[in-house]
Coordinates of C-alpha atoms in Angstrom, one line a residue:
X236 CA -35.4 -13.9 -35.4
X237 CA -38.9 -12.3 -35.1
X238 CA -40.8 -11.7 -32.1
X239 CA -43.1 -13.7 -30.6
X240 CA -46.1 -11.9 -28.0
X241 CA -47.7 -13.5 -25.3
X242 CA -50.3 -14.4 -27.1
X243 CA -48.5 -16.7 -30.0
X244 CA -46.0 -18.0 -27.0
X245 CA -49.0 -19.6 -25.3
X246 CA -50.9 -21.0 -28.6
X247 CA -48.5 -23.7 -31.3
X248 CA -45.2 -23.3 -30.5
X249 CA -44.2 -26.6 -31.1
X250 CA -40.4 -26.4 -30.5
X251 CA -38.0 -27.1 -28.0
X252 CA -38.8 -31.3 -28.3
X253 CA -38.5 -34.1 -30.8
X254 CA -41.3 -34.7 -30.4
X255 CA -42.8 -31.3 -32.2
X256 CA -44.3 -30.7 -27.7
X257 CA -42.7 -27.4 -26.1
X258 CA -42.0 -28.2 -22.4
X259 CA -43.7 -25.2 -21.0
X260 CA -44.2 -25.8 -17.4
X261 CA -47.3 -26.7 -15.0
X262 CA -49.0 -27.9 -17.9
X263 CA -46.4 -30.5 -19.0
X264 CA -45.2 -32.1 -16.2
X265 CA -49.4 -33.2 -16.2
X266 CA -49.4 -34.0 -19.3
X267 CA -45.7 -35.9 -18.9
X268 CA -47.7 -37.9 -16.1
X269 CA -50.6 -38.3 -17.4
X270 CA -49.3 -40.1 -20.7
X271 CA -46.1 -41.6 -17.9
X272 CA -49.1 -44.3 -16.1
X273 CA -50.3 -44.8 -19.4
X274 CA -46.8 -46.2 -20.7
X275 CA -46.7 -47.2 -17.3
X276 CA -44.3 -45.7 -16.0
X277 CA -43.7 -44.7 -12.2
X278 CA -41.2 -41.7 -12.6
X279 CA -42.0 -39.4 -15.4
X280 CA -39.5 -38.1 -16.9
X281 CA -40.3 -33.6 -16.9
X282 CA -37.9 -31.6 -18.6
X283 CA -37.5 -29.4 -15.3
X284 CA -35.4 -31.5 -13.5
X285 CA -32.1 -33.1 -14.1
X286 CA -31.3 -36.2 -15.4
X287 CA -31.8 -39.0 -12.9
X288 CA -27.9 -40.2 -12.7
X289 CA -26.7 -36.1 -13.5
X290 CA -23.1 -36.1 -13.8
X291 CA -22.7 -34.0 -11.3
X292 CA -17.8 -33.0 -10.5
X293 CA -18.3 -31.4 -7.2
X294 CA -15.9 -28.5 -7.2
X295 CA -11.8 -28.7 -7.7
X296 CA -9.8 -26.8 -5.5
X297 CA -8.9 -23.9 -7.6
X298 CA -5.6 -24.0 -8.7
X299 CA -3.1 -20.3 -8.6
X300 CA -3.6 -17.9 -5.7
X301 CA -7.3 -18.0 -4.3
X302 CA -7.6 -20.8 -2.3
X303 CA -4.9 -18.0 -0.5
X304 CA -6.5 -15.0 -0.5
X305 CA -9.7 -17.2 0.8
X306 CA -7.6 -17.7 3.2
X307 CA -5.8 -15.0 4.7
X308 CA -9.2 -13.5 4.5
X309 CA -10.9 -15.4 6.4
X310 CA -8.4 -15.1 9.3
X311 CA -7.9 -11.4 8.6
X312 CA -11.7 -11.4 9.9
X313 CA -11.6 -12.6 12.3
X314 CA -8.5 -11.2 13.9
X315 CA -10.6 -8.2 13.6
X316 CA -14.0 -9.0 14.5
X317 CA -12.8 -6.9 17.4
X318 CA -11.4 -4.1 16.6
X319 CA -13.6 -3.3 13.8
X320 CA -18.1 -3.5 13.9
X321 CA -20.0 -5.6 11.9
X322 CA -21.1 -3.2 9.1
X323 CA -16.9 -2.6 7.9
X324 CA -16.4 -7.1 8.0
X325 CA -19.4 -7.1 6.6
X326 CA -19.3 -7.4 2.8
X327 CA -15.7 -9.5 3.4
X328 CA -18.3 -11.8 5.4
X329 CA -20.4 -12.3 2.6
X330 CA -18.0 -12.6 0.1
X331 CA -16.8 -15.4 1.7
X332 CA -20.4 -17.2 2.8
X333 CA -20.2 -17.8 -1.1
X334 CA -17.3 -18.0 -2.2
X335 CA -18.0 -21.3 -0.1
X336 CA -21.3 -22.1 -2.1
X337 CA -19.6 -22.0 -5.2
X338 CA -17.2 -24.4 -4.0
X339 CA -19.9 -26.3 -3.0
X340 CA -21.7 -27.1 -6.4
X341 CA -20.3 -28.2 -9.6
X342 CA -17.5 -26.6 -11.0
X343 CA -18.3 -27.9 -15.1
X344 CA -20.5 -24.9 -15.1
X345 CA -20.6 -21.6 -15.3
X346 CA -23.3 -19.4 -15.0
X347 CA -23.7 -16.6 -17.3
X348 CA -26.6 -13.8 -16.3
X349 CA -27.7 -11.1 -19.2
X350 CA -28.8 -9.0 -18.1
X351 CA -29.8 -5.5 -20.2
X352 CA -32.8 -2.3 -19.6
X353 CA -36.0 -2.6 -20.4
X354 CA -36.0 -2.6 -24.4
X355 CA -32.5 -3.1 -24.7
X356 CA -33.0 -6.6 -26.5
X357 CA -31.4 -8.9 -24.2
X358 CA -34.2 -11.4 -23.9
X359 CA -34.3 -11.8 -27.7
X360 CA -30.6 -12.5 -27.3
X361 CA -31.0 -14.7 -24.6
X362 CA -33.2 -16.8 -27.0
X363 CA -30.4 -16.7 -30.2
X364 CA -28.3 -18.0 -27.8
X365 CA -30.6 -20.8 -26.6
X366 CA -32.3 -21.5 -29.8
X367 CA -35.6 -21.3 -29.0
X368 CA -37.7 -19.0 -27.7
X369 CA -37.4 -19.3 -23.8
X370 CA -38.4 -16.5 -22.6
X371 CA -40.8 -13.7 -23.2
X372 CA -40.7 -10.8 -25.4
X373 CA -42.5 -8.6 -27.4
X374 CA -44.3 -5.1 -26.4
X375 CA -45.7 -5.7 -23.4
X376 CA -43.2 -4.1 -20.9
X377 CA -42.0 -5.6 -18.4
X378 CA -41.6 -8.3 -20.1
X379 CA -39.9 -10.3 -18.1
X380 CA -40.3 -10.6 -14.2
X381 CA -38.3 -13.7 -12.6
X382 CA -34.8 -15.2 -13.8
X383 CA -35.1 -17.9 -16.7
X384 CA -32.5 -20.3 -16.4
X385 CA -31.6 -22.6 -19.8
X386 CA -29.0 -25.1 -19.2
X387 CA -26.6 -27.0 -21.8
X388 CA -25.2 -29.3 -19.2
X389 CA -27.2 -32.2 -16.0
X390 CA -25.4 -30.7 -12.8
X391 CA -26.6 -27.8 -12.7
X392 CA -29.2 -28.3 -10.0
X393 CA -27.6 -26.5 -7.1
X394 CA -26.4 -23.3 -9.0
X395 CA -30.2 -22.7 -9.9
X396 CA -31.0 -23.7 -6.7
X397 CA -28.5 -20.8 -5.3
X398 CA -29.6 -18.8 -8.0
X399 CA -33.5 -19.2 -6.8
X400 CA -34.6 -20.4 -10.3
X401 CA -38.2 -21.9 -9.7
X402 CA -38.7 -25.5 -11.8
X403 CA -40.9 -23.9 -13.9
X404 CA -38.3 -21.3 -15.5
X405 CA -35.4 -24.1 -16.6
X406 CA -35.2 -25.0 -19.4
X407 CA -33.0 -26.7 -21.9
X408 CA -32.0 -25.6 -25.4
X409 CA -33.9 -26.3 -28.6
X410 CA -31.6 -29.3 -30.6
X411 CA -30.7 -27.9 -32.7
X412 CA -27.0 -26.5 -33.6
X413 CA -26.6 -24.1 -30.3
X414 CA -27.7 -27.2 -27.9
X415 CA -25.2 -29.5 -29.9
X416 CA -22.6 -27.0 -30.0
X417 CA -19.5 -28.5 -28.1
X418 CA -18.1 -25.5 -26.5
X419 CA -21.1 -24.3 -24.8
X420 CA -21.2 -28.0 -23.1
X421 CA -21.4 -26.3 -19.3
X422 CA -22.7 -23.6 -20.3
X423 CA -25.6 -21.9 -17.7
X424 CA -27.7 -19.1 -18.8
X425 CA -29.9 -17.3 -17.0
X426 CA -32.4 -14.2 -18.7
X427 CA -32.9 -11.7 -15.5
X428 CA -35.4 -9.0 -15.4
X429 CA -35.1 -4.9 -16.4
X430 CA -32.6 -3.7 -14.0
X431 CA -34.9 -0.1 -15.1
X432 CA -37.8 -1.7 -13.6
X433 CA -40.6 0.1 -12.6
X434 CA -41.6 -2.4 -10.4
X435 CA -39.3 -2.3 -7.1
X436 CA -39.3 -6.3 -6.8
X437 CA -37.6 -6.7 -9.8
X438 CA -34.7 -4.5 -9.0
X439 CA -33.5 -6.4 -6.3
X440 CA -33.8 -9.4 -7.5
X441 CA -31.4 -7.8 -10.7
X442 CA -28.6 -7.1 -7.5
X443 CA -29.2 -11.2 -6.3
X444 CA -28.6 -12.2 -9.0
X445 CA -26.0 -10.4 -10.5
X446 CA -23.8 -10.9 -6.8
X447 CA -23.7 -15.4 -7.9
X448 CA -23.1 -16.0 -11.2
X449 CA -20.4 -16.2 -12.7
X450 CA -20.0 -13.7 -15.4
X451 CA -22.3 -11.1 -17.2
X452 CA -23.8 -10.1 -20.9
X453 CA -25.0 -6.7 -20.1
X454 CA -27.4 -5.6 -23.6
X455 CA -26.8 -1.9 -24.0
X456 CA -29.1 -0.5 -26.7
X457 CA -28.4 2.4 -28.9
X458 CA -31.0 4.7 -26.7
X459 CA -30.3 3.6 -23.4
X460 CA -26.1 2.7 -23.5
X461 CA -25.0 6.6 -21.6
X462 CA -28.3 5.8 -19.3
X463 CA -26.4 7.2 -15.4
X464 CA -28.6 4.8 -14.4
X465 CA -26.3 2.0 -15.7
X466 CA -23.2 2.8 -15.4
X467 CA -23.1 4.8 -11.8
X468 CA -25.5 2.1 -10.3
X469 CA -23.3 -1.1 -11.5
X470 CA -21.0 -0.3 -14.7
X471 CA -18.7 1.8 -12.0
X472 CA -19.7 -0.7 -8.9
X473 CA -18.2 -4.0 -11.1
X474 CA -15.4 -2.4 -12.3
X475 CA -12.6 -4.7 -10.5
X476 CA -15.0 -7.3 -12.0
X477 CA -13.6 -6.8 -16.1
X478 CA -12.3 -10.1 -17.1
X479 CA -16.4 -12.0 -16.5
X480 CA -17.8 -9.1 -17.9
X481 CA -19.3 -8.7 -21.6
X482 CA -20.8 -5.8 -22.3
X483 CA -23.0 -6.5 -25.8
X484 CA -24.7 -3.1 -28.6
X485 CA -27.2 -4.9 -29.2
X486 CA -30.1 -3.3 -32.1
X487 CA -27.1 -2.3 -34.2
X488 CA -29.3 -3.2 -37.4
X489 CA -31.1 0.1 -36.4
X490 CA -28.7 2.3 -36.6
X491 CA -27.8 3.2 -40.4
X492 CA -24.2 3.3 -42.0
X493 CA -21.1 4.4 -40.1
X494 CA -23.5 4.6 -36.7
X495 CA -22.6 1.6 -35.0
X496 CA -18.7 2.2 -35.5
X497 CA -19.3 5.6 -33.9
X498 CA -22.5 4.5 -31.0
X499 CA -19.7 1.3 -29.6
X500 CA -16.6 3.5 -29.9
X501 CA -18.2 5.6 -27.9
X502 CA -19.3 3.3 -25.2
X503 CA -15.8 1.9 -24.8
X504 CA -14.8 5.5 -24.0
X505 CA -17.5 5.6 -21.0
X506 CA -16.4 2.0 -20.0
X507 CA -12.7 3.4 -19.8
X508 CA -14.0 6.3 -18.0
X509 CA -16.3 4.2 -15.7
X510 CA -12.3 2.4 -14.6
X511 CA -13.5 -0.8 -16.9
X512 CA -10.6 -2.1 -17.9
X513 CA -10.8 -3.3 -22.4
X514 CA -9.7 -6.2 -23.1
X515 CA -8.4 -5.5 -26.1
X516 CA -5.4 -6.4 -28.1
X517 CA -4.7 -9.8 -26.2
X518 CA -4.7 -7.4 -22.6
X519 CA -7.8 -8.9 -20.0
X520 CA -10.3 -7.1 -19.2
X521 CA -14.1 -7.1 -20.2
X522 CA -15.4 -7.9 -23.2
X523 CA -16.9 -5.1 -26.2
X524 CA -18.9 -6.0 -29.2
X525 CA -21.4 -5.2 -31.5
X526 CA -24.9 -7.0 -33.1
X527 CA -28.1 -7.5 -33.4
X528 CA -30.5 -9.7 -31.9
X529 CA -32.9 -9.4 -34.6
X530 CA -30.5 -10.2 -37.2
X531 CA -28.1 -12.2 -35.7
X532 CA -26.1 -10.4 -37.3
X533 CA -23.5 -10.6 -35.0
X534 CA -24.6 -13.6 -32.1
X535 CA -21.9 -15.8 -33.8
X536 CA -19.2 -14.4 -33.0
X537 CA -21.0 -14.0 -28.8
X538 CA -21.7 -17.6 -28.7
X539 CA -17.7 -18.7 -30.1
X540 CA -16.4 -16.5 -27.4
X541 CA -18.9 -18.0 -25.6
X542 CA -17.8 -21.2 -26.4
X543 CA -14.5 -20.6 -25.2
X544 CA -15.1 -18.7 -21.8
X545 CA -17.8 -21.6 -20.7
X546 CA -15.0 -24.1 -22.4
X547 CA -11.6 -21.9 -19.8
X548 CA -13.6 -23.5 -16.1
X549 CA -11.5 -19.9 -14.9
X550 CA -15.1 -17.9 -14.9
X551 CA -15.7 -19.1 -11.2
X552 CA -12.6 -18.6 -10.4
X553 CA -12.1 -14.9 -11.7
X554 CA -15.4 -13.9 -10.5
X555 CA -14.2 -14.6 -7.0
X556 CA -10.6 -13.1 -7.8
X557 CA -12.8 -9.9 -8.1
X558 CA -15.2 -10.6 -5.0
X559 CA -12.3 -10.8 -3.4
X560 CA -10.3 -8.0 -5.0
X561 CA -13.2 -5.1 -3.8
X562 CA -14.1 -6.5 -0.5
X563 CA -10.4 -6.0 0.1
X564 CA -11.5 -2.2 -1.7
X565 CA -13.9 -2.0 0.8
X566 CA -11.5 -2.5 3.2
X567 CA -8.5 -1.3 2.6
X568 CA -9.0 2.1 4.8
X569 CA -9.1 0.2 8.0
X570 CA -5.8 -1.4 7.3
X571 CA -3.7 0.9 5.3
X572 CA -1.7 3.3 7.4
X573 CA 0.0 6.4 6.1
X574 CA 3.9 5.7 7.5
X575 CA 6.1 3.3 9.9
X576 CA 3.3 2.6 12.8
X577 CA 5.5 1.1 16.5
X578 CA 7.2 1.8 18.9
X579 CA 9.9 2.6 18.3
X580 CA 13.3 2.6 20.7
X581 CA 13.4 5.9 21.5
X582 CA 10.0 7.2 23.3
X583 CA 10.2 4.1 24.8
X584 CA 13.2 5.5 25.9
X585 CA 11.7 9.3 26.6
X586 CA 8.0 7.3 28.2
X587 CA 10.8 5.9 30.2
X588 CA 12.4 9.2 31.2
X589 CA 8.8 10.7 31.4
X590 CA 8.2 8.2 33.9
X591 CA 11.5 8.5 36.4
X592 CA 10.8 12.3 35.8
X593 CA 7.0 12.1 37.5
X594 CA 8.2 8.9 40.2
X595 CA 11.4 11.3 41.1
X596 CA 14.1 8.9 40.3
X597 CA 17.3 12.0 39.2
X598 CA 15.6 13.1 43.1
X599 CA 15.8 10.9 45.4
X600 CA 19.7 10.1 43.9
X601 CA 21.0 12.8 44.7
X602 CA 18.4 12.7 48.5
X603 CA 20.4 9.6 48.6
X604 CA 24.4 10.8 47.7
X605 CA 22.7 14.1 50.1
X606 CA 22.8 11.1 52.5
X607 CA 26.0 9.1 51.6
X608 CA 27.9 13.0 52.1
X609 CA 25.6 13.5 55.8
X610 CA 27.2 10.3 56.8
X611 CA 30.4 10.3 55.8
X612 CA 30.2 14.3 57.6
X613 CA 28.4 12.7 61.1
X614 CA 31.5 9.5 60.9
X615 CA 34.3 12.1 60.5
X616 CA 33.8 15.3 61.8
X617 CA 34.8 17.4 64.6
X618 CA 31.7 16.7 67.3
X619 CA 32.5 20.5 67.6
X620 CA 30.6 20.8 63.9
X621 CA 28.2 17.5 64.6
X622 CA 27.6 19.7 66.8
X623 CA 26.7 23.1 65.8
X624 CA 24.4 20.6 62.6
X625 CA 22.8 18.7 65.3
X626 CA 21.9 21.8 65.8
X627 CA 20.5 23.8 63.1
X628 CA 19.3 20.6 61.3
X629 CA 16.5 20.9 64.7
X630 CA 14.0 22.4 62.4
X631 CA 14.1 25.7 63.5
X632 CA 11.8 28.8 62.1
X633 CA 14.9 30.5 59.7
X634 CA 17.0 27.3 59.6
X635 CA 18.8 27.4 56.1
X636 CA 17.3 23.7 56.1
X637 CA 13.8 24.7 55.7
X638 CA 14.7 27.0 54.3
X639 CA 16.1 25.7 50.7
X640 CA 13.4 22.1 51.6
X641 CA 10.8 26.0 51.4
X642 CA 11.3 26.7 48.1
X643 CA 9.5 25.0 45.0
X644 CA 11.4 25.7 41.4
X645 CA 8.0 26.8 39.4
X646 CA 8.6 23.7 37.1
X647 CA 7.6 21.5 39.6
X648 CA 4.4 23.4 40.7
X649 CA 2.7 19.8 38.4
X650 CA 1.6 16.6 39.7
X651 CA 2.8 13.2 39.3
X652 CA -0.5 11.9 38.2
X653 CA -0.6 14.7 35.7
X654 CA 3.2 13.9 34.6
X655 CA 2.9 10.2 34.2
X656 CA -0.9 11.0 31.9
X657 CA 2.0 13.0 29.8
X658 CA 3.4 10.4 29.2
X659 CA 1.9 8.0 28.7
X660 CA -0.5 10.7 26.6
X661 CA 2.1 10.9 24.3
X662 CA 3.5 7.3 23.8
X663 CA -0.2 6.2 23.0
X664 CA 0.4 9.5 19.8
X665 CA 3.8 8.0 18.7
X666 CA 2.6 4.6 18.9
X667 CA -1.2 4.6 17.2
X668 CA 1.1 7.7 14.4
X669 CA 0.3 5.9 11.0
X670 CA -1.9 3.5 11.5
X671 CA -5.9 3.5 9.8
X672 CA -8.3 5.2 12.4
X673 CA -9.7 1.8 14.2
X674 CA -6.4 0.8 15.1
X675 CA -5.5 3.7 16.6
X676 CA -7.9 4.1 19.0
X677 CA -7.4 0.6 19.9
X678 CA -3.9 1.4 21.0
X679 CA -4.8 4.5 22.1
X680 CA -7.3 2.1 24.6
X681 CA -4.7 -0.4 24.9
X682 CA -2.5 2.7 26.4
X683 CA -4.6 4.5 28.2
X684 CA -6.5 1.5 29.8
X685 CA -3.1 -0.1 31.2
X686 CA -2.3 3.5 32.7
X687 CA -5.4 3.5 35.0
X688 CA -3.8 2.8 38.7
X689 CA -0.1 3.9 37.2
X690 CA 0.1 6.9 39.3
X691 CA -0.6 5.0 42.2
X692 CA 2.0 3.1 41.5
X693 CA 4.9 4.8 40.8
X694 CA 3.7 6.6 44.1
X695 CA 4.0 3.0 45.8
X696 CA 7.6 2.4 44.3
X697 CA 8.5 6.1 45.2
X698 CA 7.6 5.7 49.0
X699 CA 8.9 2.2 48.9
X700 CA 12.8 4.7 47.9
X701 CA 11.6 7.0 50.6
X702 CA 11.9 9.5 46.7
X703 CA 11.3 13.2 47.7
X704 CA 8.2 13.7 47.1
X705 CA 6.1 10.1 48.6
X706 CA 4.3 9.4 51.1
X707 CA 2.6 7.6 52.2
X708 CA -1.3 6.4 52.0
X709 CA -3.4 8.4 54.5
X710 CA -0.5 10.3 55.6
X711 CA -1.3 14.2 56.4
X712 CA 1.6 15.4 57.9
X713 CA 3.4 18.4 56.5
X714 CA 6.0 17.2 55.0
X715 CA 5.0 14.1 53.1
X716 CA 1.5 16.4 52.0
X717 CA 0.8 14.5 48.9
X718 CA -1.8 16.0 45.4
X719 CA -4.7 14.4 47.8
X720 CA -5.1 11.4 45.4
X721 CA -1.9 9.2 46.8
X722 CA -0.1 10.4 43.7
X723 CA 2.7 12.9 45.4
X724 CA 4.0 16.7 44.4
X725 CA 7.2 16.7 42.6
X726 CA 9.7 18.6 45.2
X727 CA 7.1 18.3 48.4
X728 CA 9.2 17.9 51.3
X729 CA 10.5 14.4 52.6
X730 CA 8.8 12.4 55.2
X731 CA 11.4 10.3 56.2
X732 CA 14.6 9.8 54.5
X733 CA 16.6 6.7 52.4
X734 CA 18.3 3.4 54.8
X735 CA 20.9 4.7 55.3
X736 CA 24.1 3.6 53.2
X737 CA 26.7 1.6 54.7
X738 CA 29.8 2.2 55.4
X739 CA 32.8 1.8 53.6
X740 CA 36.0 0.1 55.5
X741 CA 38.0 3.5 55.7
X742 CA 35.3 4.6 57.4
X743 CA 36.5 3.1 61.0
X744 CA 40.1 4.5 60.9
X745 CA 38.7 8.0 59.8
X746 CA 36.8 7.5 63.3
X747 CA 38.7 7.0 64.8
X748 CA 41.8 9.4 63.3
X749 CA 39.2 11.8 64.6
X750 CA 38.8 10.9 67.0
X751 CA 42.6 11.2 68.1
X752 CA 42.2 14.0 66.9
X753 CA 39.7 15.9 69.1
X754 CA 41.6 14.3 72.2
X755 CA 44.7 15.5 71.4
X756 CA 42.6 18.9 71.7
X757 CA 41.6 18.5 75.3
X758 CA 44.5 16.8 76.2
X759 CA 46.4 20.1 74.9
X760 CA 44.1 22.1 76.4
X761 CA 43.4 20.5 80.2
X762 CA 47.3 20.3 80.0
X763 CA 47.4 24.6 79.0
X764 CA 45.2 25.1 81.8
X765 CA 46.6 22.7 84.2
X766 CA 49.6 25.5 83.2
X767 CA 47.2 28.3 83.7
X768 CA 46.1 27.6 87.4
X769 CA 49.6 26.4 88.5
X770 CA 48.7 23.0 88.1
X771 CA 51.8 22.1 86.3
X772 CA 55.2 23.6 85.0
X773 CA 55.3 26.0 83.1
X774 CA 55.9 25.6 79.0
X775 CA 54.1 26.7 76.7
X776 CA 55.0 25.7 73.2
X777 CA 54.2 21.9 73.6
X778 CA 50.8 22.4 74.6
X779 CA 50.2 24.8 71.7
X780 CA 50.9 22.7 69.1
X781 CA 49.6 20.0 70.5
X782 CA 46.7 21.5 71.1
X783 CA 47.2 23.1 67.2
X784 CA 47.9 19.7 65.6
X785 CA 44.5 18.5 66.6
X786 CA 42.2 21.3 66.2
X787 CA 43.8 21.7 62.4
X788 CA 44.2 17.4 62.1
X789 CA 40.1 17.8 62.8
X790 CA 39.4 19.4 59.6
X791 CA 42.0 18.3 57.9
X792 CA 40.8 14.4 58.2
X793 CA 37.2 15.4 57.6
X794 CA 38.2 16.7 54.7
X795 CA 40.3 13.9 53.6
X796 CA 37.3 12.0 54.2
X797 CA 34.7 14.1 52.4
X798 CA 37.3 14.6 49.2
X799 CA 37.2 10.0 49.8
X800 CA 33.4 9.8 49.7
X801 CA 32.7 12.2 46.9
X802 CA 33.1 9.2 44.4
X803 CA 30.9 6.4 46.3
X804 CA 28.1 9.4 47.4
X805 CA 27.8 9.8 43.2
X806 CA 28.0 6.3 42.2
X807 CA 25.2 5.4 45.6
X808 CA 22.9 8.7 43.8
X809 CA 23.6 7.2 40.6
X810 CA 22.5 3.1 41.7
X811 CA 19.1 4.5 44.0
X812 CA 18.6 6.4 41.0
X813 CA 18.7 3.6 38.5
X814 CA 16.9 1.1 40.4
X815 CA 14.0 3.6 41.0
X816 CA 13.6 4.0 37.0
X817 CA 14.2 0.3 36.6
X818 CA 11.4 0.2 38.5
X819 CA 9.3 2.9 37.0
X820 CA 10.5 2.1 33.1
X821 CA 9.3 -2.1 34.5
X822 CA 5.9 -0.4 36.0
X823 CA 5.4 1.3 32.5
X824 CA 6.4 -1.0 30.9
X825 CA 3.8 -3.8 31.9
X826 CA 1.1 -1.4 32.3
X827 CA 1.1 0.4 29.3
X828 CA 4.0 -0.7 27.1
X829 CA 3.0 -4.4 26.9
X830 CA -1.1 -3.6 25.6
X831 CA 0.1 -0.7 23.1
X832 CA 3.0 -3.6 21.8
X833 CA 0.1 -5.6 21.9
X834 CA -2.4 -3.9 19.8
X835 CA 0.8 -3.4 17.6
X836 CA 1.8 -6.6 17.0
X837 CA -2.1 -7.9 16.4
X838 CA -2.1 -4.2 13.8
X839 CA 1.1 -6.3 11.7
X840 CA -0.8 -9.9 11.9
X841 CA -4.2 -8.0 10.2
X842 CA -1.5 -6.0 7.9
X843 CA 0.3 -9.4 6.9
X844 CA -3.2 -11.1 5.4
X845 CA -4.2 -8.0 4.0
X846 CA -1.4 -8.0 2.4
X847 CA -1.8 -11.5 1.2
X848 CA -5.4 -10.6 0.8
X849 CA -4.1 -7.8 -2.5
X850 CA -0.7 -9.1 -3.4
X851 CA -2.0 -12.2 -5.4
X852 CA -4.8 -9.7 -7.0
X853 CA -6.3 -10.4 -10.7
X854 CA -6.9 -7.1 -10.3
X855 CA -4.8 -4.5 -10.0
X856 CA -6.2 -3.4 -7.8

């Protein structure tokens, strides 16, 4: 096909209409309107318009995984808006919007763009496929300044409106073999400006239209087929769209001998390096071929391939599926992490142990056990020993009890607040381990936000339980000192004691036995005194034995009671520790573990949606 210059194109091309006139936009429409008025018609037809009663077919819902994937992507974006920034989700949102827009339009049509660099011959190939010189060709560059569309059938107006192709640049193929080819019915061919044009607006139009068409024919020439701008800016980023991509090596008539095959092989090598799957040997992928649009060599083969592609009517679905693949690949880093994140039983138990340590649950249990033993000693001990212990517990300087309370182990010098903060930090790190960055940050924020006020709440629990180291708000006594933030120093002296434990049923019998032993001592002692002063008859054996029985029996009763209360006292202390431990665990669970678990559940939900988006991928990405 010979090149047509601007001058020739404006003069006398009469191909394109049955009556020998070529429709060239505004002038042709005015002429048609004048003829219509002469003939008495009120609404003249223009070639830029579709038939008065176009057979517009709504987009048929795609069978297969695409609707499921789009629904999953939509849910994924909705669940992630509160955790991911707008820029991260922008591409996925654009894909959803464009998919919805494409599905509202005709599914009978396949929109294919012809793209290429300056001088590659894409407009010549466009004209060869259309069978008419629709797009300007010649030496002037850039020749194509706006997208020009050629539609083989009616009903494509909505698709062309979406591409923003003006009405004056919408054409129909020249009546002839190309227009009558049944396999091309439904084809909408769009000639794009040069993607390497010096005009910025031209490149912007190329980028805009390429994001909307169903397929692309990339036209390269022997000089620029390895151009880095083409491969790095377009082919490599669109590697996942191989099934809707044609790469045509044009101008093979300029290559001598076997040079065309060598260049074509090198082009295939470059495409393979770009990550583009090549559709060879029946495998899905990009179509790569060589031709000469000027001489027509190879054009019928390309037209035949395009015809099969159009009649398959899956280009739009495959394009949208590839767009979903690309959006999912960009989002992989924010949804897929290493390992299996979550809160296991071990992490929960360790968190509970640290809170119990911070609240002093073990010390509270020991204090409860000691209190049980102390009450038993008071109830079952000899009066003389009780009197001595009362004296000792008066808190005189130098007493052993005060000295023991004043000594705090070095490992207990950390404040309860520090212990709680450490426990929250550790459980947050365990839960976030293996999560992608945004979700790990969300888990940590949930843990630290929930931990606000947790030390004070644990302090209140310790105060209610009378745990060692606890102090009531505002207490300023030395025995009830805290950190100054309402959180006690673990191991600090006790300001109060736990409630008195209940007494066993056998305690009254033990008290009665101890009273009896004391009465025997008193009775035996008075008898001996009476004998000494002469009031009673001499006889030291019996009163001495009675007094000895009381003296020996009192400690024996106390020892027996101490042995009997050892088990109940231990169980009572363990029960007190357990109650305080469960209370601290419940507080930590409500404030920290439950919010963290909620974030993990949200992440699992979005991960499931992401898996649904990717597992049906047609590109294997």
